[in-house]
PDB file of C-alpha atoms and ligand atoms in Angstrom:
ATOM      1  CA  UNK V   1      54.048  30.997-184.324  1.00  0.00           C
ATOM      2  CA  UNK V   2      56.906  27.904-184.269  1.00  0.00           C
ATOM      3  CA  UNK V   3      59.812  28.800-181.856  1.00  0.00           C
ATOM      4  CA  UNK V   4      62.531  28.585-183.177  1.00  0.00           C
ATOM      5  CA  UNK V   5      65.050  25.586-182.143  1.00  0.00           C
ATOM      6  CA  UNK V   6      68.921  25.743-183.364  1.00  0.00           C
ATOM      7  CA  UNK V   7      70.682  22.132-182.327  1.00  0.00           C
ATOM      8  CA  UNK V   8      74.662  22.381-182.303  1.00  0.00           C
ATOM      9  CA  UNK V   9      75.935  18.869-183.428  1.00  0.00           C
ATOM     10  CA  UNK V  10      78.705  17.004-183.038  1.00  0.00           C
ATOM     11  CA  UNK V  11      80.232  13.083-184.354  1.00  0.00           C
ATOM     12  CA  UNK V  12      78.148  12.197-180.783  1.00  0.00           C
ATOM     13  CA  UNK V  13      74.951  12.564-182.561  1.00  0.00           C
ATOM     14  CA  UNK V  14      76.127   9.896-185.135  1.00  0.00           C
ATOM     15  CA  UNK V  15      78.235   7.275-183.052  1.00  0.00           C
ATOM     16  CA  UNK V  16      74.641   5.073-183.177  1.00  0.00           C
ATOM     17  CA  UNK V  17      74.572   4.910-186.182  1.00  0.00           C
ATOM     18  CA  UNK V  18      78.500   3.664-186.269  1.00  0.00           C
ATOM     19  CA  UNK V  19      79.914   6.688-186.771  1.00  0.00           C
ATOM     20  CA  UNK V  20      82.886   6.566-184.145  1.00  0.00           C
ATOM     21  CA  UNK V  21      83.980   9.856-182.367  1.00  0.00           C
ATOM     22  CA  UNK V  22      86.970  10.537-182.112  1.00  0.00           C
ATOM     23  CA  UNK V  23      87.489  12.070-178.927  1.00  0.00           C
ATOM     24  CA  UNK V  24      86.569   8.475-177.194  1.00  0.00           C
ATOM     25  CA  UNK V  25      88.848   6.799-179.191  1.00  0.00           C
ATOM     26  CA  UNK V  26      92.105   9.489-177.159  1.00  0.00           C
ATOM     27  CA  UNK V  27      93.227  11.025-180.032  1.00  0.00           C
ATOM     28  CA  UNK V  28      92.368   8.254-182.563  1.00  0.00           C
ATOM     29  CA  UNK V  29      89.665   8.439-185.435  1.00  0.00           C
ATOM     30  CA  UNK V  30      89.089   5.346-186.851  1.00  0.00           C
ATOM     31  CA  UNK V  31      92.798   3.672-185.646  1.00  0.00           C
ATOM     32  CA  UNK V  32      94.369   6.683-187.185  1.00  0.00           C
ATOM     33  CA  UNK V  33      96.141   9.570-185.628  1.00  0.00           C
ATOM     34  CA  UNK V  34      93.924  12.729-186.113  1.00  0.00           C
ATOM     35  CA  UNK V  35      96.556  14.927-186.779  1.00  0.00           C
ATOM     36  CA  UNK V  36      97.462  12.935-188.794  1.00  0.00           C
ATOM     37  CA  UNK V  37      94.621  12.382-191.582  1.00  0.00           C
ATOM     38  CA  UNK V  38      92.653  15.699-190.151  1.00  0.00           C
ATOM     39  CA  UNK V  39      95.295  18.618-189.744  1.00  0.00           C
ATOM     40  CA  UNK V  40      96.390  21.072-192.801  1.00  0.00           C
ATOM     41  CA  UNK V  41     100.056  19.355-191.962  1.00  0.00           C
ATOM     42  CA  UNK V  42      99.064  15.906-192.520  1.00  0.00           C
ATOM     43  CA  UNK V  43      98.244  17.014-195.807  1.00  0.00           C
ATOM     44  CA  UNK V  44     101.687  18.434-196.797  1.00  0.00           C
ATOM     45  CA  UNK V  45     103.262  15.862-195.286  1.00  0.00           C
ATOM     46  CA  UNK V  46     101.128  12.639-196.753  1.00  0.00           C
ATOM     47  CA  UNK V  47      98.388  13.308-199.190  1.00  0.00           C
ATOM     48  CA  UNK V  48      97.805  10.052-199.992  1.00  0.00           C
ATOM     49  CA  UNK V  49      97.036   8.542-197.007  1.00  0.00           C
ATOM     50  CA  UNK V  50      94.863  11.420-196.667  1.00  0.00           C
ATOM     51  CA  UNK V  51      92.684  10.832-199.479  1.00  0.00           C
ATOM     52  CA  UNK V  52      92.535   7.168-198.506  1.00  0.00           C
ATOM     53  CA  UNK V  53      91.113   7.917-195.376  1.00  0.00           C
ATOM     54  CA  UNK V  54      88.092  10.156-196.678  1.00  0.00           C
ATOM     55  CA  UNK V  55      86.941   7.559-198.875  1.00  0.00           C
ATOM     56  CA  UNK V  56      87.119   5.103-196.262  1.00  0.00           C
ATOM     57  CA  UNK V  57      84.708   7.762-194.027  1.00  0.00           C
ATOM     58  CA  UNK V  58      82.780   8.334-197.889  1.00  0.00           C
ATOM     59  CA  UNK V  59      82.259   4.569-197.614  1.00  0.00           C
ATOM     60  CA  UNK V  60      81.080   3.538-194.491  1.00  0.00           C
ATOM     61  CA  UNK V  61      78.740   6.769-194.748  1.00  0.00           C
ATOM     62  CA  UNK V  62      77.050   5.076-197.582  1.00  0.00           C
ATOM     63  CA  UNK V  63      76.577   2.418-195.379  1.00  0.00           C
ATOM     64  CA  UNK V  64      75.781   4.521-191.768  1.00  0.00           C
ATOM     65  CA  UNK V  65      72.213   4.987-191.453  1.00  0.00           C
ATOM     66  CA  UNK V  66      70.516   8.724-189.458  1.00  0.00           C
ATOM     67  CA  UNK V  67      69.790   7.305-185.551  1.00  0.00           C
ATOM     68  CA  UNK V  68      66.486   7.851-183.593  1.00  0.00           C
ATOM     69  CA  UNK V  69      67.694  11.516-182.562  1.00  0.00           C
ATOM     70  CA  UNK V  70      68.517  13.078-186.694  1.00  0.00           C
ATOM     71  CA  UNK V  71      65.175  11.650-186.925  1.00  0.00           C
ATOM     72  CA  UNK V  72      63.579  12.801-184.112  1.00  0.00           C
ATOM     73  CA  UNK V  73      65.118  16.288-184.959  1.00  0.00           C
ATOM     74  CA  UNK V  74      63.632  15.860-188.635  1.00  0.00           C
ATOM     75  CA  UNK V  75      60.208  15.810-187.016  1.00  0.00           C
ATOM     76  CA  UNK V  76      60.230  17.991-184.847  1.00  0.00           C
ATOM     77  CA  UNK V  77      60.543  20.750-187.638  1.00  0.00           C
ATOM     78  CA  UNK V  78      56.408  19.996-187.325  1.00  0.00           C
ATOM     79  CA  UNK V  79      56.374  21.699-184.169  1.00  0.00           C
ATOM     80  CA  UNK V  80      59.138  24.169-184.194  1.00  0.00           C
ATOM     81  CA  UNK V  81      61.351  26.071-187.003  1.00  0.00           C
ATOM     82  CA  UNK V  82      64.516  24.146-186.555  1.00  0.00           C
ATOM     83  CA  UNK V  83      67.920  25.189-187.420  1.00  0.00           C
ATOM     84  CA  UNK V  84      70.583  22.452-187.309  1.00  0.00           C
ATOM     85  CA  UNK V  85      74.081  23.933-187.218  1.00  0.00           C
ATOM     86  CA  UNK V  86      76.379  20.079-187.578  1.00  0.00           C
ATOM     87  CA  UNK V  87      80.204  20.155-186.821  1.00  0.00           C
ATOM     88  CA  UNK V  88      79.854  16.486-188.917  1.00  0.00           C
ATOM     89  CA  UNK V  89      80.895  15.953-192.324  1.00  0.00           C
ATOM     90  CA  UNK V  90      78.376  13.145-192.590  1.00  0.00           C
ATOM     91  CA  UNK V  91      74.725  13.509-194.409  1.00  0.00           C
ATOM     92  CA  UNK V  92      72.886  11.604-191.728  1.00  0.00           C
ATOM     93  CA  UNK V  93      70.457  14.952-191.101  1.00  0.00           C
ATOM     94  CA  UNK V  94      69.901  15.598-194.472  1.00  0.00           C
ATOM     95  CA  UNK V  95      69.044  11.723-195.196  1.00  0.00           C
ATOM     96  CA  UNK V  96      67.120  11.622-192.125  1.00  0.00           C
ATOM     97  CA  UNK V  97      65.023  14.657-193.474  1.00  0.00           C
ATOM     98  CA  UNK V  98      65.962  18.036-191.599  1.00  0.00           C
ATOM     99  CA  UNK V  99      65.445  20.815-194.383  1.00  0.00           C
ATOM    100  CA  UNK V 100      68.108  23.338-192.856  1.00  0.00           C
ATOM    101  CA  UNK V 101      71.110  22.298-192.207  1.00  0.00           C
ATOM    102  CA  UNK V 102      74.525  24.126-191.865  1.00  0.00           C
ATOM    103  CA  UNK V 103      77.882  22.044-191.751  1.00  0.00           C
ATOM    104  CA  UNK V 104      80.706  23.696-189.989  1.00  0.00           C
ATOM    105  CA  UNK V 105      83.426  21.808-190.752  1.00  0.00           C
ATOM    106  CA  UNK V 106      82.208  21.051-194.506  1.00  0.00           C
ATOM    107  CA  UNK V 107      80.965  17.394-196.263  1.00  0.00           C
ATOM    108  CA  UNK V 108      82.227  13.847-196.833  1.00  0.00           C
ATOM    109  CA  UNK V 109      80.125  14.095-200.268  1.00  0.00           C
ATOM    110  CA  UNK V 110      81.834  17.227-201.619  1.00  0.00           C
ATOM    111  CA  UNK V 111      85.319  17.868-203.224  1.00  0.00           C
ATOM    112  CA  UNK V 112      87.397  21.449-204.011  1.00  0.00           C
ATOM    113  CA  UNK V 113      90.622  21.639-205.886  1.00  0.00           C
ATOM    114  CA  UNK V 114      93.673  22.875-203.546  1.00  0.00           C
ATOM    115  CA  UNK V 115      93.527  26.208-205.424  1.00  0.00           C
ATOM    116  CA  UNK V 116      90.298  27.230-205.155  1.00  0.00           C
ATOM    117  CA  UNK V 117      87.984  26.478-201.713  1.00  0.00           C
ATOM    118  CA  UNK V 118      85.130  27.790-203.412  1.00  0.00           C
ATOM    119  CA  UNK V 119      85.104  25.443-206.267  1.00  0.00           C
ATOM    120  CA  UNK V 120      82.950  23.382-204.681  1.00  0.00           C
ATOM    121  CA  UNK V 121      81.466  20.168-206.390  1.00  0.00           C
ATOM    122  CA  UNK V 122      79.245  16.848-205.195  1.00  0.00           C
ATOM    123  CA  UNK V 123      81.063  13.541-206.017  1.00  0.00           C
ATOM    124  CA  UNK V 124      78.899  11.502-204.383  1.00  0.00           C
ATOM    125  CA  UNK V 125      80.628   8.619-202.455  1.00  0.00           C
ATOM    126  CA  UNK V 126      83.157   8.005-204.627  1.00  0.00           C
ATOM    127  CA  UNK V 127      86.526   7.978-203.891  1.00  0.00           C
ATOM    128  CA  UNK V 128      89.284  10.872-204.684  1.00  0.00           C
ATOM    129  CA  UNK V 129      92.554   9.943-206.380  1.00  0.00           C
ATOM    130  CA  UNK V 130      95.480  11.541-206.199  1.00  0.00           C
ATOM    131  CA  UNK V 131      96.154  12.882-209.994  1.00  0.00           C
ATOM    132  CA  UNK V 132      92.102  13.876-209.796  1.00  0.00           C
ATOM    133  CA  UNK V 133      92.040  17.682-210.724  1.00  0.00           C
ATOM    134  CA  UNK V 134      90.687  20.561-211.677  1.00  0.00           C
ATOM    135  CA  UNK V 135      92.192  22.180-213.973  1.00  0.00           C
ATOM    136  CA  UNK V 136      95.881  20.591-213.052  1.00  0.00           C
ATOM    137  CA  UNK V 137      95.136  21.232-209.207  1.00  0.00           C
ATOM    138  CA  UNK V 138      94.587  18.144-207.037  1.00  0.00           C
ATOM    139  CA  UNK V 139      90.723  17.666-205.760  1.00  0.00           C
ATOM    140  CA  UNK V 140      91.003  17.312-201.911  1.00  0.00           C
ATOM    141  CA  UNK V 141      87.863  16.378-199.699  1.00  0.00           C
ATOM    142  CA  UNK V 142      85.737  19.526-198.743  1.00  0.00           C
ATOM    143  CA  UNK V 143      86.126  19.591-195.028  1.00  0.00           C
ATOM    144  CA  UNK V 144      87.752  22.048-192.027  1.00  0.00           C
ATOM    145  CA  UNK V 145      90.902  20.414-190.650  1.00  0.00           C
ATOM    146  CA  UNK V 146      92.805  21.175-187.538  1.00  0.00           C
ATOM    147  CA  UNK V 147      95.119  24.965-188.821  1.00  0.00           C
ATOM    148  CA  UNK V 148      92.305  25.973-191.153  1.00  0.00           C
ATOM    149  CA  UNK V 149      90.120  29.010-190.889  1.00  0.00           C
ATOM    150  CA  UNK V 150      86.340  27.672-190.229  1.00  0.00           C
ATOM    151  CA  UNK V 151      84.537  30.390-193.200  1.00  0.00           C
ATOM    152  CA  UNK V 152      80.798  29.615-191.257  1.00  0.00           C
ATOM    153  CA  UNK V 153      81.729  30.545-188.134  1.00  0.00           C
ATOM    154  CA  UNK V 154      80.150  34.037-188.804  1.00  0.00           C
ATOM    155  CA  UNK V 155      76.618  32.333-190.170  1.00  0.00           C
ATOM    156  CA  UNK V 156      76.107  30.330-187.737  1.00  0.00           C
ATOM    157  CA  UNK V 157      77.297  32.540-184.750  1.00  0.00           C
ATOM    158  CA  UNK V 158      73.387  35.027-186.565  1.00  0.00           C
ATOM    159  CA  UNK V 159      71.915  31.409-185.971  1.00  0.00           C
ATOM    160  CA  UNK V 160      72.094  31.024-182.817  1.00  0.00           C
ATOM    161  CA  UNK V 161      71.462  34.524-181.876  1.00  0.00           C
ATOM    162  CA  UNK V 162      68.214  33.786-182.857  1.00  0.00           C
ATOM    163  CA  UNK V 163      67.737  30.673-180.956  1.00  0.00           C
ATOM    164  CA  UNK V 164      64.613  30.878-178.804  1.00  0.00           C
ATOM    165  CA  UNK V 165      65.434  27.282-177.146  1.00  0.00           C
ATOM    166  CA  UNK V 166      69.222  26.042-178.146  1.00  0.00           C
ATOM    167  CA  UNK V 167      70.566  22.742-177.706  1.00  0.00           C
ATOM    168  CA  UNK V 168      74.007  20.845-177.992  1.00  0.00           C
ATOM    169  CA  UNK V 169      73.873  17.326-178.610  1.00  0.00           C
ATOM    170  CA  UNK V 170      76.905  15.106-179.452  1.00  0.00           C
ATOM    171  CA  UNK V 171      80.382  17.217-178.378  1.00  0.00           C
ATOM    172  CA  UNK V 172      82.782  17.710-176.463  1.00  0.00           C
ATOM    173  CA  UNK V 173      82.573  21.383-176.475  1.00  0.00           C
ATOM    174  CA  UNK V 174      86.504  20.417-176.586  1.00  0.00           C
ATOM    175  CA  UNK V 175      86.773  21.903-180.723  1.00  0.00           C
ATOM    176  CA  UNK V 176      87.416  25.640-181.241  1.00  0.00           C
ATOM    177  CA  UNK V 177      85.842  27.781-182.579  1.00  0.00           C
ATOM    178  CA  UNK V 178      82.859  26.200-182.938  1.00  0.00           C
ATOM    179  CA  UNK V 179      82.535  25.578-179.049  1.00  0.00           C
ATOM    180  CA  UNK V 180      82.211  29.753-178.580  1.00  0.00           C
ATOM    181  CA  UNK V 181      79.073  29.081-180.728  1.00  0.00           C
ATOM    182  CA  UNK V 182      77.756  28.169-176.864  1.00  0.00           C
ATOM    183  CA  UNK V 183      78.468  31.620-176.122  1.00  0.00           C
ATOM    184  CA  UNK V 184      75.714  33.219-178.520  1.00  0.00           C
ATOM    185  CA  UNK V 185      72.859  31.607-177.848  1.00  0.00           C
ATOM    186  CA  UNK V 186      70.554  35.154-176.028  1.00  0.00           C
ATOM    187  CA  UNK V 187      70.300  35.186-172.604  1.00  0.00           C
ATOM    188  CA  UNK V 188      67.007  33.568-171.000  1.00  0.00           C
ATOM    189  CA  UNK V 189      66.833  31.100-174.087  1.00  0.00           C
ATOM    190  CA  UNK V 190      66.882  27.611-172.519  1.00  0.00           C
ATOM    191  CA  UNK V 191      70.185  25.446-173.190  1.00  0.00           C
ATOM    192  CA  UNK V 192      69.883  21.762-172.991  1.00  0.00           C
ATOM    193  CA  UNK V 193      73.360  19.891-173.329  1.00  0.00           C
ATOM    194  CA  UNK V 194      72.829  16.259-174.196  1.00  0.00           C
ATOM    195  CA  UNK V 195      75.631  13.560-174.307  1.00  0.00           C
ATOM    196  CA  UNK V 196      76.237  10.687-172.213  1.00  0.00           C
ATOM    197  CA  UNK V 197      79.352  11.895-170.662  1.00  0.00           C
ATOM    198  CA  UNK V 198      80.295  14.848-168.458  1.00  0.00           C
ATOM    199  CA  UNK V 199      81.330  17.764-170.659  1.00  0.00           C
ATOM    200  CA  UNK V 200      83.147  20.598-169.638  1.00  0.00           C
ATOM    201  CA  UNK V 201      80.388  23.309-170.234  1.00  0.00           C
ATOM    202  CA  UNK V 202      81.267  26.981-169.121  1.00  0.00           C
ATOM    203  CA  UNK V 203      77.630  28.330-168.389  1.00  0.00           C
ATOM    204  CA  UNK V 204      75.337  27.633-165.268  1.00  0.00           C
ATOM    205  CA  UNK V 205      72.167  28.221-167.298  1.00  0.00           C
ATOM    206  CA  UNK V 206      72.631  25.061-168.800  1.00  0.00           C
ATOM    207  CA  UNK V 207      70.306  22.155-168.805  1.00  0.00           C
ATOM    208  CA  UNK V 208      72.554  18.964-168.919  1.00  0.00           C
ATOM    209  CA  UNK V 209      71.106  15.273-169.812  1.00  0.00           C
ATOM    210  CA  UNK V 210      73.361  12.538-169.269  1.00  0.00           C
ATOM    211  CA  UNK V 211      72.080  10.325-172.160  1.00  0.00           C
ATOM    212  CA  UNK V 212      72.939   8.708-175.210  1.00  0.00           C
ATOM    213  CA  UNK V 213      71.200  10.948-178.409  1.00  0.00           C
ATOM    214  CA  UNK V 214      69.001   8.578-179.149  1.00  0.00           C
ATOM    215  CA  UNK V 215      67.667   9.007-176.279  1.00  0.00           C
ATOM    216  CA  UNK V 216      68.151  12.397-174.724  1.00  0.00           C
ATOM    217  CA  UNK V 217      67.223  13.775-178.111  1.00  0.00           C
ATOM    218  CA  UNK V 218      63.304  12.816-177.617  1.00  0.00           C
ATOM    219  CA  UNK V 219      62.883  13.322-174.395  1.00  0.00           C
ATOM    220  CA  UNK V 220      63.890  17.004-174.639  1.00  0.00           C
ATOM    221  CA  UNK V 221      61.577  17.280-177.429  1.00  0.00           C
ATOM    222  CA  UNK V 222      58.437  15.770-175.614  1.00  0.00           C
ATOM    223  CA  UNK V 223      59.451  18.712-172.393  1.00  0.00           C
ATOM    224  CA  UNK V 224      60.180  21.582-174.876  1.00  0.00           C
ATOM    225  CA  UNK V 225      56.930  20.452-176.358  1.00  0.00           C
ATOM    226  CA  UNK V 226      55.199  19.716-173.262  1.00  0.00           C
ATOM    227  CA  UNK V 227      56.761  23.466-171.835  1.00  0.00           C
ATOM    228  CA  UNK V 228      56.063  25.048-174.899  1.00  0.00           C
ATOM    229  CA  UNK V 229      52.142  26.760-174.965  1.00  0.00           C
TER     230      UNK V 229
HETATM  231  P1  NAD N   1      84.421  15.090-180.712  1.00  0.00           P
HETATM  232  O1  NAD N   1      84.786  13.380-180.652  1.00  0.00           O
HETATM  233  O2  NAD N   1      85.260  15.712-179.919  1.00  0.00           O
HETATM  234  O3  NAD N   1      83.169  14.323-179.320  1.00  0.00           O
HETATM  235  C1  NAD N   1      82.191  13.740-179.690  1.00  0.00           C
HETATM  236  C2  NAD N   1      81.213  13.400-177.975  1.00  0.00           C
HETATM  237  O4  NAD N   1      80.008  12.984-178.205  1.00  0.00           O
HETATM  238  C3  NAD N   1      81.750  13.523-176.760  1.00  0.00           C
HETATM  239  O5  NAD N   1      81.370  14.640-176.035  1.00  0.00           O
HETATM  240  C4  NAD N   1      81.384  11.536-176.116  1.00  0.00           C
HETATM  241  O6  NAD N   1      80.913  12.123-174.564  1.00  0.00           O
HETATM  242  C5  NAD N   1      79.803  12.347-176.850  1.00  0.00           C
HETATM  243  N1  NAD N   1      78.886  10.989-177.380  1.00  0.00           N
HETATM  244  C6  NAD N   1      79.678  10.054-177.566  1.00  0.00           C
HETATM  245  N2  NAD N   1      78.703   9.049-177.633  1.00  0.00           N
HETATM  246  C7  NAD N   1      77.171   9.340-177.461  1.00  0.00           C
HETATM  247  C8  NAD N   1      76.109   9.006-178.322  1.00  0.00           C
HETATM  248  N3  NAD N   1      75.756   8.281-178.571  1.00  0.00           N
HETATM  249  N4  NAD N   1      75.196   9.761-177.703  1.00  0.00           N
HETATM  250  C9  NAD N   1      75.736  11.151-177.716  1.00  0.00           C
HETATM  251  N5  NAD N   1      76.365  11.772-177.298  1.00  0.00           N
HETATM  252  C10 NAD N   1      78.009  11.218-177.591  1.00  0.00           C
HETATM  253  O7  NAD N   1      83.051  15.541-181.440  1.00  0.00           O
HETATM  254  P2  NAD N   1      82.962  16.790-181.959  1.00  0.00           P
HETATM  255  O8  NAD N   1      83.081  17.882-180.866  1.00  0.00           O
HETATM  256  O9  NAD N   1      81.764  16.612-183.142  1.00  0.00           O
HETATM  257  O10 NAD N   1      84.154  16.898-182.667  1.00  0.00           O
HETATM  258  C11 NAD N   1      85.069  16.250-183.493  1.00  0.00           C
HETATM  259  C12 NAD N   1      85.104  17.232-184.149  1.00  0.00           C
HETATM  260  O11 NAD N   1      85.879  15.747-185.604  1.00  0.00           O
HETATM  261  C13 NAD N   1      83.841  17.302-185.007  1.00  0.00           C
HETATM  262  O12 NAD N   1      84.547  18.685-185.503  1.00  0.00           O
HETATM  263  C14 NAD N   1      84.198  16.831-187.022  1.00  0.00           C
HETATM  264  O13 NAD N   1      84.271  17.533-187.405  1.00  0.00           O
HETATM  265  C15 NAD N   1      85.142  15.412-186.743  1.00  0.00           C
HETATM  266  N6  NAD N   1      84.216  14.099-187.072  1.00  0.00           N
HETATM  267  C16 NAD N   1      83.012  14.227-188.035  1.00  0.00           C
HETATM  268  C17 NAD N   1      82.288  12.979-187.630  1.00  0.00           C
HETATM  269  C18 NAD N   1      81.013  12.811-188.116  1.00  0.00           C
HETATM  270  O14 NAD N   1      81.294  13.400-189.142  1.00  0.00           O
HETATM  271  N7  NAD N   1      79.986  11.797-188.166  1.00  0.00           N
HETATM  272  C19 NAD N   1      82.958  11.399-186.945  1.00  0.00           C
HETATM  273  C20 NAD N   1      84.074  12.066-185.886  1.00  0.00           C
HETATM  274  C21 NAD N   1      85.152  13.322-186.224  1.00  0.00           C
END
């Protein structure tokens, strides 16, 4: 039986694919103030700016490629039963070949009308323009903004509770409620944290691999494979 490995990823895992994190930029996300472009208040204030910001992110994603960390996680499905829970809105885990990926904060390649969070449509890498609508309701990116609920959270917590090994990659653990998922890892389940910078982690049963994802993830996978009978 393959062991269940749950991997929680954040913006840091995609940094080496050329998609920048925002905490590393002092609160700016690709030159934009995060609260202007990734909050419900920002959307209410200037929806055209928000649409343009996500259109740019989608175009950038089209030319980005999965890096060694995404690929190592996908390839390790031969050895482990892997569930990826990602805070990222990019699709690099899927493009690397991971088969079970949950997006806690939505997906860049999807949109929905403002009146119905469940009417999610695939838009690929196309722009959303002001005026694009379904039944008269403006389309918006299918992403979770600051100030909005995270509908997948309960489901994600249940998955973390099934972990036999838990790994956290490239997340500052500053963005709640996603960061709280760490508390759902069962007692006795080995926990690994991979990040090149110091992370404020409150559990004392965590093995910290202080390295960038492209190096730290393959190293961690080798470590757990060697330890698994
Ligand atoms: P964050 O920006 O708060 O933290 C990023 C973490 O990645 C930091 O701890 C940093 O030290 C680490 N990091 C930087 N380079 C790394 C590397 N090469 N390898 C491993 N780690 C590295 O990110 P977050 O906690 O994920 O929160 C930001 C939120 O913004 C996310 O929830 C997401 O919704 C959104 N976001 C998404 C993307 C994306 O989809 N790629 C990019 C930026 C922001």
